[in-house]
Every structure is written in C-alpha cells, then in structure tokens.
XYZ file of C-alpha atoms in Angstrom:
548
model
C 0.773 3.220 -14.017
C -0.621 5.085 -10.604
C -3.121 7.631 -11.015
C -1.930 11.238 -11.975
C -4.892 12.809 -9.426
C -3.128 10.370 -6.252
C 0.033 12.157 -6.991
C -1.453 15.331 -6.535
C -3.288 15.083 -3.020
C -3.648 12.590 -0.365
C -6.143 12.721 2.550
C -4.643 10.594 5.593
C -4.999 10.604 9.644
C -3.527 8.941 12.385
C -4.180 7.696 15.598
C -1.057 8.376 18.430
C -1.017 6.766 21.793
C 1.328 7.938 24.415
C 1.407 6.893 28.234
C 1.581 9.575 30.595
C 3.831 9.160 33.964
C 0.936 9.470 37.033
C 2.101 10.500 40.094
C 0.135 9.312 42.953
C 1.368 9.830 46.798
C -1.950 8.312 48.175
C -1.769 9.586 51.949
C -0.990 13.265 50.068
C -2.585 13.740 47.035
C -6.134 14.772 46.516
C -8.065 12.509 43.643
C -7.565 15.264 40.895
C -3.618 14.612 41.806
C -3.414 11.416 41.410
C -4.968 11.592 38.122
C -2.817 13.793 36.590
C -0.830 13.278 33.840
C 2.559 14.589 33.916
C 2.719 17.609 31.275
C 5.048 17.598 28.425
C 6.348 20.613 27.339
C 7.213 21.338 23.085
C 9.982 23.539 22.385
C 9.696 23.483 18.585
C 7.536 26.451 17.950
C 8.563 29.965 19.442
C 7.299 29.762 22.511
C 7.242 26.843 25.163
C 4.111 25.338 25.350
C 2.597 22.238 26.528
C 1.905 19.500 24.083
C -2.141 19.373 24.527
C -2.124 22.930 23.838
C 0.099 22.700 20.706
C -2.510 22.773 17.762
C -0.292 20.791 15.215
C 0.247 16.894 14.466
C 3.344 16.424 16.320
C 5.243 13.451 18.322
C 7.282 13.603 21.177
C 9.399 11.028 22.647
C 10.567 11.678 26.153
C 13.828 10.658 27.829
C 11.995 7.188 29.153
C 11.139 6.714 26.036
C 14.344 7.197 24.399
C 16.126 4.951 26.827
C 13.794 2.117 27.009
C 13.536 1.548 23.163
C 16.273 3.229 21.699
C 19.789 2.010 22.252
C 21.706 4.672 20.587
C 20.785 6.511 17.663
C 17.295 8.017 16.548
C 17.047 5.388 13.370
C 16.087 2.964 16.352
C 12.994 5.171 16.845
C 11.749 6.440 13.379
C 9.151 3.299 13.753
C 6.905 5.013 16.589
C 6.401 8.228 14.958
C 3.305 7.751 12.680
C 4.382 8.803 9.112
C 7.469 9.068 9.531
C 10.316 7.082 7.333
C 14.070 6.899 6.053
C 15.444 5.722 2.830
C 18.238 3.248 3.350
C 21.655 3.387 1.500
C 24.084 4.835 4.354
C 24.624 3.823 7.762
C 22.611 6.189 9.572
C 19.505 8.291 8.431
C 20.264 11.177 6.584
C 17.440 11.339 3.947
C 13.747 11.528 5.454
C 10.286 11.289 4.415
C 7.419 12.752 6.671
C 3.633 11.695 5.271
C 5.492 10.635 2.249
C 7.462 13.672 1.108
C 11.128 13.743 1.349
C 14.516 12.982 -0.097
C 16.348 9.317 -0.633
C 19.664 10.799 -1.920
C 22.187 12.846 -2.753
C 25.154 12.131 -4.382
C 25.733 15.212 -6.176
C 24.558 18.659 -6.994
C 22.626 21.011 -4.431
C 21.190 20.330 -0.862
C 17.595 20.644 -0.648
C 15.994 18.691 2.054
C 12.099 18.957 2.468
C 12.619 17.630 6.450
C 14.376 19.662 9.152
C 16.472 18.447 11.600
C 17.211 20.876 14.515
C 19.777 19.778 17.193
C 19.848 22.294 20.047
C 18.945 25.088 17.862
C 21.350 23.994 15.124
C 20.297 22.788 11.797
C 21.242 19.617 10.538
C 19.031 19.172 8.044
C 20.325 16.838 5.180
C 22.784 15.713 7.390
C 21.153 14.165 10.605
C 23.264 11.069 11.190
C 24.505 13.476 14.255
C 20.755 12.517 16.233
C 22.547 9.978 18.570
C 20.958 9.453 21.688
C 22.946 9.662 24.687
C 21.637 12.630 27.645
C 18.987 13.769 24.827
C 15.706 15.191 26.949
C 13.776 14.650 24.265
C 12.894 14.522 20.326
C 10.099 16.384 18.805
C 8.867 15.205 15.284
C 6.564 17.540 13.918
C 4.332 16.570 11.294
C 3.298 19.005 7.884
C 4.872 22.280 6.818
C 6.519 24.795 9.077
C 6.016 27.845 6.686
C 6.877 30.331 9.688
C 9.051 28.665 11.993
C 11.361 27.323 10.089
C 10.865 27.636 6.024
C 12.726 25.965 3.198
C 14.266 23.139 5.151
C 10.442 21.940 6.462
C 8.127 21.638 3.529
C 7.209 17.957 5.112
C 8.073 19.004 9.014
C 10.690 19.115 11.427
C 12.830 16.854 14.175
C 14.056 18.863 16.839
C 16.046 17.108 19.080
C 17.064 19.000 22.586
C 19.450 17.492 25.346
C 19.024 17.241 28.861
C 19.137 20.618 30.565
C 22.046 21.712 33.297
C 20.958 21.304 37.289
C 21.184 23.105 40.006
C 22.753 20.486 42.506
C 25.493 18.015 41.382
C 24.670 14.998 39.282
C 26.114 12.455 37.642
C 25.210 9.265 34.946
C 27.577 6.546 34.045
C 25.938 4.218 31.569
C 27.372 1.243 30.199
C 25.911 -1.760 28.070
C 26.928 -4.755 26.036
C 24.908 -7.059 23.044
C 24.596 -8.910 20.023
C 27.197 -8.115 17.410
C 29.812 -7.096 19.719
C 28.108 -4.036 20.796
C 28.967 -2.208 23.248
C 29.111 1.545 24.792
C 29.827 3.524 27.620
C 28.392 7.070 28.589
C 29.629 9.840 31.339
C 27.103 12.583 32.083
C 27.752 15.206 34.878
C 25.773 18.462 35.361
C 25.819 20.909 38.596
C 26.842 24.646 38.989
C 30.633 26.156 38.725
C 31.006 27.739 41.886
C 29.525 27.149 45.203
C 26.031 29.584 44.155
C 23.602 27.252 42.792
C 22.483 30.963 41.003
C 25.579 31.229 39.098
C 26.900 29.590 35.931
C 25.840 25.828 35.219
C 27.797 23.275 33.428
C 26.489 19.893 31.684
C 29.312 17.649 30.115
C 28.565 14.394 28.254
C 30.771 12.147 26.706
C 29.641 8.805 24.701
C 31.199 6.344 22.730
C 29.375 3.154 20.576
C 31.019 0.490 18.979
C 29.652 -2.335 16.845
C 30.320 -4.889 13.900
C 27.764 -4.035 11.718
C 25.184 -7.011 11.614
C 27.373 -8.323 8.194
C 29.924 -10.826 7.402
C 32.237 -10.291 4.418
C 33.339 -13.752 3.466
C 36.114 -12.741 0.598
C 37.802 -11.041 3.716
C 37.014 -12.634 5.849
C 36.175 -10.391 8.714
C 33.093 -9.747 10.872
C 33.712 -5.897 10.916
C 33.219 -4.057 7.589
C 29.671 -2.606 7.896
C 31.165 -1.604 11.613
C 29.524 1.496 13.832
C 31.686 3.400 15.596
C 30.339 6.582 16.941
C 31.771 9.073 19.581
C 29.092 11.698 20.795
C 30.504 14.967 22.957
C 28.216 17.457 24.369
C 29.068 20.715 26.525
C 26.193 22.974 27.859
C 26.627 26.041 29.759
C 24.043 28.249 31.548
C 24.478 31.673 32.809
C 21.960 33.884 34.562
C 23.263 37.911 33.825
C 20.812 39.531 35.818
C 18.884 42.132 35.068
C 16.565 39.553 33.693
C 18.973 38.063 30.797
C 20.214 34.549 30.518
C 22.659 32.929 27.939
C 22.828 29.305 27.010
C 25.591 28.190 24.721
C 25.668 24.727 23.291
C 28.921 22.930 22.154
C 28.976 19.401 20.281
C 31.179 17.018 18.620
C 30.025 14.272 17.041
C 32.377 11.810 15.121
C 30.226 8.942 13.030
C 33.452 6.466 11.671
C 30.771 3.830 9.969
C 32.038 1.346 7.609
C 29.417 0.496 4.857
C 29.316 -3.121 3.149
C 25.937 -3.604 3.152
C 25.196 -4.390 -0.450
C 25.024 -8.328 -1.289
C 24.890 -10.069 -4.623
C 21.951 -12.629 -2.792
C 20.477 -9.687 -0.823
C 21.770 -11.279 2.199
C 23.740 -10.604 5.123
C 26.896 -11.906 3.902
C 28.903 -10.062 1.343
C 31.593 -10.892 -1.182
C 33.246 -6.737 -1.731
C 36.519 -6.476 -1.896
C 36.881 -2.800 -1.208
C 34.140 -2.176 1.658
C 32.948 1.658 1.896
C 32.662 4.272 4.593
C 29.714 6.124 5.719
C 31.462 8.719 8.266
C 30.394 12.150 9.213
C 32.533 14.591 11.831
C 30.425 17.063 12.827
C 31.658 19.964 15.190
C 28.750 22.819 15.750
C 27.481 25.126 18.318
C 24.762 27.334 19.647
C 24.262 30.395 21.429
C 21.063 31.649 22.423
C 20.446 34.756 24.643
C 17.398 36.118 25.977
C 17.494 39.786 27.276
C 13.656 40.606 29.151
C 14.080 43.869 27.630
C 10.980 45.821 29.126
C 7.715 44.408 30.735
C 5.955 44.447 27.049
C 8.662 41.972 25.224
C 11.655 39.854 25.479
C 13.952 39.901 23.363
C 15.944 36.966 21.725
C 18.971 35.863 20.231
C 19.688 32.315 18.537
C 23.555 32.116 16.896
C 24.625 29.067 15.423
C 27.017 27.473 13.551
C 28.313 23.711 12.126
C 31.424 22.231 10.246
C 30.919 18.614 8.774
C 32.797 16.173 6.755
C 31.201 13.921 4.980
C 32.744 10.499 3.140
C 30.038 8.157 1.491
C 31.795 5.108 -0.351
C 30.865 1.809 -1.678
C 31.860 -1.356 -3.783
C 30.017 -0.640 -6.572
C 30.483 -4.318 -8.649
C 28.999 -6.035 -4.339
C 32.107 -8.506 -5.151
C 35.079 -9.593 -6.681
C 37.063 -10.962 -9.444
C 37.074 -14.101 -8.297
C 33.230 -14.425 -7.813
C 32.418 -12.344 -11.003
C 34.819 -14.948 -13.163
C 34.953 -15.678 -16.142
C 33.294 -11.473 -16.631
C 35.712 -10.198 -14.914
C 38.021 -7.834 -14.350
C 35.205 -6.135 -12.994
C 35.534 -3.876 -10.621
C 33.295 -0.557 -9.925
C 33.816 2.043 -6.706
C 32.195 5.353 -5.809
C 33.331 7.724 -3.078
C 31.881 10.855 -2.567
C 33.423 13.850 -0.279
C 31.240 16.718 1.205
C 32.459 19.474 3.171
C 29.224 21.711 4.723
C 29.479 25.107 6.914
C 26.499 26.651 8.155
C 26.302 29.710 10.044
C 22.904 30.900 11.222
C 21.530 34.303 13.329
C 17.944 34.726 14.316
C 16.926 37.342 16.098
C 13.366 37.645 17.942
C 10.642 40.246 19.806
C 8.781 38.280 21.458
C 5.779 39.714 23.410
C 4.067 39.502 26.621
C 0.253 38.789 26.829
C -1.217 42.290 28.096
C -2.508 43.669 24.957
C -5.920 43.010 24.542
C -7.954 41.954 21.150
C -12.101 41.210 21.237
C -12.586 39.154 24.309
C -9.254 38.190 25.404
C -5.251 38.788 25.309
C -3.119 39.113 22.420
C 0.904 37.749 22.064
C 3.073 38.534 18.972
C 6.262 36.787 17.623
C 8.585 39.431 14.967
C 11.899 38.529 14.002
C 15.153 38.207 10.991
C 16.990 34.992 10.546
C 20.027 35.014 8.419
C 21.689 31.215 7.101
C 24.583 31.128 5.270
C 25.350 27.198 3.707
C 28.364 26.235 1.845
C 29.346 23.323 0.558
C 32.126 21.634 -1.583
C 31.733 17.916 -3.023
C 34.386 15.750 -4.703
C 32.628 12.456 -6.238
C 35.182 9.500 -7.635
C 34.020 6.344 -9.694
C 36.503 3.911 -10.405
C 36.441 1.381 -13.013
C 39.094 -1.282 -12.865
C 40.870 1.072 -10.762
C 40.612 3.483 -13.164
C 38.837 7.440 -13.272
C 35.441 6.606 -14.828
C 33.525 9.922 -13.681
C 34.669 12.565 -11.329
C 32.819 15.741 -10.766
C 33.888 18.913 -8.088
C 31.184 21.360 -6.970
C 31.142 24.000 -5.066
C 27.685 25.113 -4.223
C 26.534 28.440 -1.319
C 23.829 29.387 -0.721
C 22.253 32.617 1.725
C 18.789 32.589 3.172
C 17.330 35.822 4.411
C 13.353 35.555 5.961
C 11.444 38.147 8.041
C 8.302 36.536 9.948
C 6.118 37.416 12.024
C 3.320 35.160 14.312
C 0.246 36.937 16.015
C -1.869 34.293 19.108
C -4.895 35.633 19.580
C -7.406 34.675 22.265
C -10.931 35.211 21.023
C -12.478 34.174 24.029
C -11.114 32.532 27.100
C -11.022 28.956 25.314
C -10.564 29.707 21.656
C -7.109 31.054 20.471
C -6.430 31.868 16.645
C -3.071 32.401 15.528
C -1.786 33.274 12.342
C 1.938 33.397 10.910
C 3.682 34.838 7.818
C 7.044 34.189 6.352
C 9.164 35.702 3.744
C 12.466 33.908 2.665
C 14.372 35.131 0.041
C 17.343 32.596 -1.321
C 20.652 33.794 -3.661
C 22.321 30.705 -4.907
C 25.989 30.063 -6.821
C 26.866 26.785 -8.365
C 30.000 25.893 -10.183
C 31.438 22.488 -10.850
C 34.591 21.162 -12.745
C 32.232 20.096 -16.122
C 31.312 23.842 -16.440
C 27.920 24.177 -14.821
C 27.489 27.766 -13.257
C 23.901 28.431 -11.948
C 23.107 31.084 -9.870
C 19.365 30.940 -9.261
C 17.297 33.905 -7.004
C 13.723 33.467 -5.521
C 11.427 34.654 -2.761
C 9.242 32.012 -0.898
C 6.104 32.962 1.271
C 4.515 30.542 4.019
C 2.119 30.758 6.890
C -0.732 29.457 8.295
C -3.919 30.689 10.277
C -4.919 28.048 12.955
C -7.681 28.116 15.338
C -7.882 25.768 18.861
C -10.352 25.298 21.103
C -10.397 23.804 24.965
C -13.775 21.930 24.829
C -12.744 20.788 28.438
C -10.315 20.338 30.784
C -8.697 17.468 28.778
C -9.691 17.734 25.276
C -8.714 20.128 22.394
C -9.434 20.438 19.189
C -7.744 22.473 16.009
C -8.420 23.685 12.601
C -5.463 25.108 10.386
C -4.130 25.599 6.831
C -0.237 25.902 6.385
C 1.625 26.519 3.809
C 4.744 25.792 3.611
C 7.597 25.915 0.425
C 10.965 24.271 -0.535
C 13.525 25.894 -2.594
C 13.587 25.460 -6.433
C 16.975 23.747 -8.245
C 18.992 22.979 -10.884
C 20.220 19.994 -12.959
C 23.812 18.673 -13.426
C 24.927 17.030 -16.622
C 25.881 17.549 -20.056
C 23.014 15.757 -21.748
C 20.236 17.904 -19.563
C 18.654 20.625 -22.045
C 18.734 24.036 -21.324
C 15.194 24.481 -21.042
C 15.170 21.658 -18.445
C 18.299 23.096 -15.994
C 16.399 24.901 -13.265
C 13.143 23.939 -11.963
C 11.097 26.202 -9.169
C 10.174 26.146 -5.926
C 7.428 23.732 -4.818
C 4.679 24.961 -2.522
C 2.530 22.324 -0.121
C -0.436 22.967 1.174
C -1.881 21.673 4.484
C -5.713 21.272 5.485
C -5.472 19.755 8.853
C -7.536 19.065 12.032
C -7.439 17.267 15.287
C -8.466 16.426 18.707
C -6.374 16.297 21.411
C -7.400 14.040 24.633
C -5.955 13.117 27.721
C -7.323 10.341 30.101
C -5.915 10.391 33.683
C -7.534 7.530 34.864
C -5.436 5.643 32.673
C -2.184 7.745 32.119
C -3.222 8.241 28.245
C -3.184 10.488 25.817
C -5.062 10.053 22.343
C -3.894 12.518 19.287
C -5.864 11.864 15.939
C -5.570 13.805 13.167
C -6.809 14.005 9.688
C -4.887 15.916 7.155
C -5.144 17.067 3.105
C -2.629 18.170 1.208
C -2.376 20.065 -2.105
C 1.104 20.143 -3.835
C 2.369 22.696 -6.107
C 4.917 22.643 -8.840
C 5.745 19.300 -7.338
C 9.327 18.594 -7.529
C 9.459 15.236 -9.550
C 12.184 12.929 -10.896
C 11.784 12.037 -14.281
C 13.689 10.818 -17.638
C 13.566 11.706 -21.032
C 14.929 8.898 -23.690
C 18.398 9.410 -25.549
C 17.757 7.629 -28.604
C 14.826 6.256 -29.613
C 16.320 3.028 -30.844
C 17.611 2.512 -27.260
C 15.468 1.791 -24.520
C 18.502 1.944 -22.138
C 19.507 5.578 -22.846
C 17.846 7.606 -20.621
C 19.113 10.992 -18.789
C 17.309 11.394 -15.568
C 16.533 15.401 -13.889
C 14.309 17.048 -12.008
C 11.176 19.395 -12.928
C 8.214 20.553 -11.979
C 5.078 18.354 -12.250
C 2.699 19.813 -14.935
C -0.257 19.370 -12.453
C-alpha cells in the first residue's frame, strides 16, 4: 500500500536540453553574431514572447525537430518532453498525463480532461489524435496549471500545436517517404499570396496522407493489416491584412484518422488471434478565426472564434480470440464499440494593452477578456456477448463554460517583471442517458498565479511563481452508485515552481531546470466500494474526492 502523504504532494525538477541553430557568416558577422542563438518564439500565453523570457516550465519542439524525429504524428514525440506521458489503449494518444496527472480513459459518461490540447487556436482537448505532423511550425508543451489562460481543460498543462505560417513569395514542399511495415506517405504544401501584391491576402494549403499496417499480424485471419493507420491530414490558412491596422487569420482543417485496432494478444505479443478486429477512427473537421483590430495607440483588440465537429468510433475484440482457440470454453465471444459525436464552439474576446503606462520603476501591460465554450456530446456504447446485447448505454451530455480573466505584467525595475493573473469560470452542465441518469451539476472555478522573473544577465533568467489552476467536478453513471456518491467536486492543484533559464552561444545550448511542488485539492480519485461482503469480486467502481 503507497503512502497516503505521496499521494498528496510531490516535489520533482527537470533538466531540458535543447540545441540552438547558430548562424555564423564569418567574413560578416561580428563575434557576438556568431554566437547567437536563434530565438524561439512561444505563442501559448497571450502575448508572443520569446522562450527565455517565458517564466514557466515549458517545451518546445521546432519544425527541425519535428521532422528529424517524428515521422508523422506527435505520439512519436511525447518521449522528449520531460514529464510528459500517454496511456495506451487506442491507436493514437488521446488520454495524457503531464507530471503525473491526467486521464487513461473514457468509455462513457462526461469529458473532463486535466491536459489541453490547442490546435491553431482550437481545442482538442480529450480528443488529440488530430496532432499529426505534417507543415506543423511547431508544438508547445507547457508544463503545470494554466489557471488564466486556459482553465478547466489545463489543471496538468497544455499542448499547443501551431502550423507553419503563410509567405510572402511562392513556395512549395512535396514530401514523400517509405519504411518498415509498409509505410508510406506523401505530403503537398504550397503557400504564397493571391494576387500579384505580396501585401494582399495569403494562402497556405496542405494536404497529407499516411498509410501503414499496424506493426501486428492476426494469424486467425490471416492478414498483416488489422491494427492498420491510415490518416489523411488537410490544412487551409488564409491571411488578410484590412488596413487600418487590422488583420484576420482564419484556419480550416480536416483531419480523417481511419485506424484499425487489434492490438490486444492472449501472449502479449505481436501476433493476435481476434476474430472481429476494432477501429480506432476519428473525423475531425474544425476551424479558427482570429482577428486583431489595433484599436487605438493604448490597446489592441482581439478576437479568437472557433469551432470543431468529430466522430469518434472506439471498438475492440473483447474475448483477444476465437472459438476455435478458446475451445472446449467456448462459444465465447465478447465486443465493445463505442460512438462519440463532439461539437465545440468557442469565442474569446481580448483588450490587450500597450506598454506606456507606468507602475514604480518601469512599464506596465494588461491582458482583459470573455471566453465563451459551448461542448456537446452524444455517446452510443455496445457490448456484445455471443453476438448478443450484453450492455448498451446512450448519453447525451453539454456542457457551457463562461470565464472572465484578466493578466497584469509589471516591470518593477528594468530586469524584474511580476505578473499576476485571475480567472473566473463558471460551468452549467446537463446529463441524460437511456438508464435514467439526469445530472445537471453548476459550479464556479477560480485560478491564477503571481510570478516574478528576473534577467540576471544577458543569457540567464530566473522565476518564482505559484499557480493555481482547477478541473471541473463530475458525476457517476450506474445503477449500483449511491446517491450520496453521484457527483463529486471540482479539484484544485496547486503549483510552487521555480527555474533558471540559460543559454550558451558558444555551444548552441540552452539549459531549462526547474523544480516544482504541488499541493492537490479534493483530488479526483478512482475508487471501489465492495457489493457483498461474501464476494470479493463484486465491486462497483466511481469517482470521489480524496478525503485528504
């Protein structure tokens, strides 16, 4: 039995490497040049900002990186972000742990993920299988709560994952490439303006397509191509500068995930015996529209508009065989399949300052702004026994998300910046399914944090935060949960963190480390409670709240 107290907090830091492209033109450049380190630039908070000068734990993985060891999805990558993991069970990550806190499932009930996953401003959390990799610029993992930026969906952190950006000239990528397992793929990428004025609208079209067997051989079938990957990846960007200092962006994408899913074997090897393989498939089509309006010379305003429509089938041979290899038990024959439908529809809007007003020694920039989700989603689960309806449950399940925040960056002296950040959330809830559960749970959520950074020189920073972030509470399905035990609350996670940020030119480094505690409250828990006490099989298994 583990200790309760090790449950309850956990004091961890990493050390991150990354290699920094140096430019050096040595009848040109002047020493300080060719030292440089090229600067990489993190989009997931508010504002732009380079990555020494972020003052969070945080990973990025640039497009060299993405192409030299990833082949095509982001699962190919979750092993060089420190603390950062994926439960298995479908084809393609969808459930993800960062430092240790995350989900491994969902069959049923409500979505509730504890890790967001942004896509070009559109939220796929719960669902990421879309984070293929073709034309991505880059992906941005962002480690501990994001109580301000982004809420309920990032009590653990965030992946934000942002393609490559439109071009002025005319460009083009054709990418092709063929392995192991019958793998194989072949990408189209073309960017360059509309018209003939490089200053008008900008169009970036990529088109990718991935096919591959699926590492498994299903001897009862006899075929090679049961646990097969075949993904199709479309992406349309469009940039348009309106004058008068606004600019519009809108972001289109289809993404079609057709995965078979036979990876379950009697001798936990890579051959298997089913004789009804699964499917792991998602169709995802989604898009984004963010405009920016520079509304006077004190703020700009903002605009983010998104929305997403995915199907979801998750099926498997539930018995990993047949009749003939389960003789003389059989006929036995188990198989689950599981249907999701999800819409999302999103608004933010933002003020965000300029830097001219002035607090103690230095300048002051503020962040206000309203986001608005709306989430709906139907689920049809199916297990078959002997071909027969064992269990079938339909849900429908919405849910609306309404949070006000507000982030103040405040320079204290020329090398010492403090910002703080507040968000309110407030969630309203309906669940119904076909066994008679109706919940319709209400809260209100508060995060933040309060971080101070420091330049102690030209190439090394150091920060000092608290965050606190918050997940939604929930509800349990089933007729043998108690009605004291349906609904559980929302879980709070608190975030003691510091680090140092360092950059070495003369070597084309950087060095992150960071060292992090965390408190978590009314700690979202799986547990059981015994049927009968005469049988040490019957148990009925639910969420709560941890008692401490």
């Amino acid at each position: 039995m583990t200790n309760p107290r090790a449950n309850i907090w956990a004091v961890f830091f990493c050390i991150c490497l990354q290699t920094g492209s140096v430019f050096m033109t040595p009848s040109v450049a002047t020493e300080d040049e060719a030292n440089a380190i090229e600067t990489v630039v993190v989009y997931a908070d508010f504002r732009a900002k380079p990555l020494a000068e972020t003052p969070t734990s945080i990973s990025v993985l640039d497009s060299w990186t993405l192409e030299s060891a990833g082949r095509q999805h982001f699962e190919e990558l979750i092993t060089l972000v420190p603390n950062l993991n994926w439960s298995g069970g479908t084809s393609r990550p969808r459930y993800l742990q960062i430092r240790g806190i995350g989900e491994r499932s969902q069959y049923q009930g409500a979505p509730n993920p504890s890790v967001g996953v942004i896509v070009d401003d559109i939220d796929f959390s719960g669902i990421g299988m879309v984070a293929t990799l073709f034309d991505l610029e880059q992906v941005e993992v962002v480690r501990g709560p994001q109580g301000t930026r982004y809420g309920a969906n990032a009590l653990a952190g965030l992946i934000n994952l942002r393609s490559n950006s439109t071009t002025d000239t005319l460009s083009g990528r054709l990418a092709s490439s063929i392995g192991g397992d019958d793998a194989r793929s072949l990408g189209l990428a073309i960017s360059g303006p509309l018209g003939k004025n490089s200053s008008g609208p900008k169009a970036r079209l990529a088109l990718h397509r991935y096919r591959a067997n699926g590492f498994r051989d299903n001897t009862f079938l006899g075929r090679g191509d049961t646990n097969a990957r075949d993904e199709t990846t479309a992406r349309l960007k469009l940039d348009w500068n309106l004058g008068r200092d606004a600019t519009v962006q809108l972001n289109t994408m289809f993404v079609d995930l057709d995965n078979g899913y036979d990876a379950f074997a009697i001798d936990n090897s890579l051959i298997t015996l089913s004789d009804k393989p699964g499917k792991d498939s998602q169709r995802s089509r989604a898009f984004s529209l963010r405009a920016e309006w520079q509304a006077s010379d004190s703020f700009l305003a903002q605009s983010i508009t998104s929305a997403a429509d995915s199907d979801i089938e998750f099926s498997f041979d539930g018995d990993w065989g047949n009749d003939r290899d389960w003789a003389p038990f059989d006929p036995y024959d188990f198989f689950s399949r599981t249907l999701r439908e999800r819409r999302t529809y999103a608004q933010e809007l933002r003020l965000i300052s300029q830097p001219h007003a002035r607090f103690i020694g230095g300048h002051t920039a503020w962040i206000a702004g309203v986001r608005m989700q709306r989430l709906e989603e139907a689920n049809a689960n199916e297990d078959l026994f002997n071909s027969e309806i064992f269990t079938a449950l339909e849900s429908d399940y919405a849910a609306t998300n309404t949070a006000l925040f507000a982030q103040l960056d405040s320079e204290l002296s020329p090398v010492t910046t403090l910002s703080t950040g507040l968000r309110l959330e407030h969630r309203n809830a309906s669940y119904r399914d076909s066994n008679g559960a109706d919940f319709s749970p209400s809260e209100t959520m508060l995060g933040g944090q309060v971080v101070l950074s420091r330049n102690l020189d030209d190439n090394l920073n150091f920060y000092l935060g608290v965050a606190r972030g918050y997940k939604a509470g929930g509800f349990n399905i089933g007729t043998r949960i108690p009605d004291e035990r349906r609904e559980f609350d929302a879980e709070y996670l608190w975030n003691f963190e510091t680090g140092l940020k360092a950059a070495w030119p003369a070597f084309g480094m950087r060095t992150n480390l960071g060292m992090f505690y965390m408190l978590r409250r009314d700690q979202q828990v799986s547990t059981s409670f015994q049927d009968d006490p005469n049988d040490p099989l019957s148990f009925t298994f639910f969420n709560d709240n941890a008692a401490s």
